[in-house]
CSV table of C-alpha atoms in Angstrom, one decimal:
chain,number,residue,atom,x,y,z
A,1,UNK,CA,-7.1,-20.1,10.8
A,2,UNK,CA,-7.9,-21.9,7.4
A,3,UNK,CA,-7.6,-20.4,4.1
A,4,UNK,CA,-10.5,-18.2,3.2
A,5,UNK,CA,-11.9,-18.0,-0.5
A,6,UNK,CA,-12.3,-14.3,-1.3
A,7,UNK,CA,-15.2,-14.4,-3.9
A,8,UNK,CA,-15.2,-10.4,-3.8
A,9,UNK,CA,-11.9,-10.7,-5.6
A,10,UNK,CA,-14.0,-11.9,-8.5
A,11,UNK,CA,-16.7,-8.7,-7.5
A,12,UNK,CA,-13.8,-6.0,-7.8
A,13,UNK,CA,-12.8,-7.1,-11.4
A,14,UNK,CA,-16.2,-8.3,-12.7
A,15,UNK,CA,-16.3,-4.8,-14.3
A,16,UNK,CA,-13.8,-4.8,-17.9
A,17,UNK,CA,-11.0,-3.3,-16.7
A,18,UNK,CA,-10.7,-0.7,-19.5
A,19,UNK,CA,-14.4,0.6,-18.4
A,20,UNK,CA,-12.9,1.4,-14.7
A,21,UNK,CA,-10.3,3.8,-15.9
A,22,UNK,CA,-13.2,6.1,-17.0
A,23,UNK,CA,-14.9,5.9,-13.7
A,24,UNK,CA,-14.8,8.3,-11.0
A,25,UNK,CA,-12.6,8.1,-7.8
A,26,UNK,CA,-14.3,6.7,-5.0
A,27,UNK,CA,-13.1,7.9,-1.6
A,28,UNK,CA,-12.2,4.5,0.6
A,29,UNK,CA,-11.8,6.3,3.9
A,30,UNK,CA,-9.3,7.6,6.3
A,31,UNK,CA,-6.0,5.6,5.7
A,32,UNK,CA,-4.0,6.9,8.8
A,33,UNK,CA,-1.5,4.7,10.0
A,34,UNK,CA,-3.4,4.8,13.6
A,35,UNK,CA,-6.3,3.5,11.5
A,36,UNK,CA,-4.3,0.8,9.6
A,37,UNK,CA,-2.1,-0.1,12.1
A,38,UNK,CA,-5.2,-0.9,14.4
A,39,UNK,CA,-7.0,-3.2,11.7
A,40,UNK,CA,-3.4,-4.7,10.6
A,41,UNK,CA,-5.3,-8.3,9.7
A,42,UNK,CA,-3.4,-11.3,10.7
A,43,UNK,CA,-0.7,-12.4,8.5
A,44,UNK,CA,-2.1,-15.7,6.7
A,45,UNK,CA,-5.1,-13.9,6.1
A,46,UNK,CA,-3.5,-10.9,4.4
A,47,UNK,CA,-1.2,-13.5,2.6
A,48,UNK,CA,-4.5,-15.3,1.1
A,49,UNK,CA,-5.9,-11.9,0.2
A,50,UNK,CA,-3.3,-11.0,-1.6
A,51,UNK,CA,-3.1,-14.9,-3.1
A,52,UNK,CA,-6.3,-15.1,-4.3
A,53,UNK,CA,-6.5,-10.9,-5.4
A,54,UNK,CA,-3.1,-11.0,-7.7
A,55,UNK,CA,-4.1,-14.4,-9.3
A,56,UNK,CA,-7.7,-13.1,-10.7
A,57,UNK,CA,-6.3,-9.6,-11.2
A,58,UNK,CA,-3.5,-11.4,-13.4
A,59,UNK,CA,-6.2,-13.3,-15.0
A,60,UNK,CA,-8.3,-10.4,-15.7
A,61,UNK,CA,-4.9,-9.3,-18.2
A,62,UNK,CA,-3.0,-7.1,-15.4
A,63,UNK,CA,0.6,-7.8,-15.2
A,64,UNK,CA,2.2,-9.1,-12.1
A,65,UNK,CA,3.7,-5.2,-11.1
A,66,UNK,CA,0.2,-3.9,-11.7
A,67,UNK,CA,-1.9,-7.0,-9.4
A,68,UNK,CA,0.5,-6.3,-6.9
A,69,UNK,CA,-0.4,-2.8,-6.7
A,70,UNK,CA,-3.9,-3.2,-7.5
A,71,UNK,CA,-4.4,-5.8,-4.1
A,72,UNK,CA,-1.9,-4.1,-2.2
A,73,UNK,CA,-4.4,-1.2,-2.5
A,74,UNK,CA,-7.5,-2.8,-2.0
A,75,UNK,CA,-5.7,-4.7,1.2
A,76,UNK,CA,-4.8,-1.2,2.6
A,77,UNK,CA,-8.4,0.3,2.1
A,78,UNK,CA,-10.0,-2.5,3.5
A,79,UNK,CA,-7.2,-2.7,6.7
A,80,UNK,CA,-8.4,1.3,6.7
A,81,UNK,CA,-12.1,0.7,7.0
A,82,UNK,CA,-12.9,-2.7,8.3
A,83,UNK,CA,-11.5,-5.1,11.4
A,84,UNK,CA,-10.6,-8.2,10.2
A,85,UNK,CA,-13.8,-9.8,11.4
A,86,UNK,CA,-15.5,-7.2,9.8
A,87,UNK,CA,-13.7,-8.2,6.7
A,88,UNK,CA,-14.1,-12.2,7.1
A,89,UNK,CA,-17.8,-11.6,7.9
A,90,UNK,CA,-18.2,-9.6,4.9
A,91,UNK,CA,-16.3,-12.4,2.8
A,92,UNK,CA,-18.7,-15.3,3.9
A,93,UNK,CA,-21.9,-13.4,3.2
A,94,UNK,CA,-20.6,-12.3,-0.2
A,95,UNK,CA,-19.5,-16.0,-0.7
A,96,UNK,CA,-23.2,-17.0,0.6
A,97,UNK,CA,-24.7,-14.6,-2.0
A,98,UNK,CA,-22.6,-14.8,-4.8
A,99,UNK,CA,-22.2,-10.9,-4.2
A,100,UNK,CA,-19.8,-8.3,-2.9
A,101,UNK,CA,-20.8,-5.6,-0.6
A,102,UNK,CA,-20.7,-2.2,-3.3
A,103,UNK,CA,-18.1,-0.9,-0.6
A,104,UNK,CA,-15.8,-3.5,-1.7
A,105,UNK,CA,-15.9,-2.8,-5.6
A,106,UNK,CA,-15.8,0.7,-5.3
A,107,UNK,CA,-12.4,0.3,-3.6
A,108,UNK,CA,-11.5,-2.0,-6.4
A,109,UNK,CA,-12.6,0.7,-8.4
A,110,UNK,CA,-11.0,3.3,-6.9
A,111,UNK,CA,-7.5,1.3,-6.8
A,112,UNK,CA,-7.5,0.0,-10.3
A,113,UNK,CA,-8.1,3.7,-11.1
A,114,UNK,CA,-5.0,4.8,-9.0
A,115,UNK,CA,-2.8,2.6,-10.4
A,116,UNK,CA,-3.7,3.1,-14.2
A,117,UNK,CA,-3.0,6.7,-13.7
A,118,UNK,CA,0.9,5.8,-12.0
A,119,UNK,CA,1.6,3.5,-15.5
């Protein structure tokens, strides 16, 4: 499989940062570990998510403890509510359209917002 850009990345931290502690939490779905373990992505393309997620989320001012917990998160939520060609689909048309699906930044949302209330 070849490396896949994730232009969503981009989507999930387009917002300031500082805005998203003030939003609300957004529900991602059921993460059971019947649920994750059945949409466990491959490894290479978990490996590039979380590449391409800490990279932006580091350049968007996180540190590197908070970009890990911010993409591990988003990872986990999407594992939780898409197959991986669900997920790869979803990644081309957003890189077709220069868009995100609003599912994907309100997980972004939704992690970011977890992991500024563990600081």
């Amino acid at each position: 499989m070849n490396s896949i850009a994730f232009p969503l990345v981009s989507n999930l931290l387009a917002v300031p940062l500082a805005l998203l502690l003030g939003m609300p939490s957004v529900s991602a779905g059921n993460l059971s570990p019947q649920l994750l373990a059945q949409n466990q992505y491959p490894q290479n393309l978990r490996e590039d998510y979380l590449r391409s997620c800490k990279r932006r989320a580091q350049s968007e001012g996180l540190n590197q403890a908070q970009a890990q917990r911010l993409c591990q998160c988003t990872l986990s939520r999407f594992q939780a509510r898409f197959t991986s060609a669900q997920f790869v689909a979803l990644n081309r048309r957003a890189s077709q359209t220069g868009q995100a699906p609003q599912v994907f930044t309100d997980i972004g949302m939704a992690c970011y917002r977890q992991i500024g209330n563990s600081n």
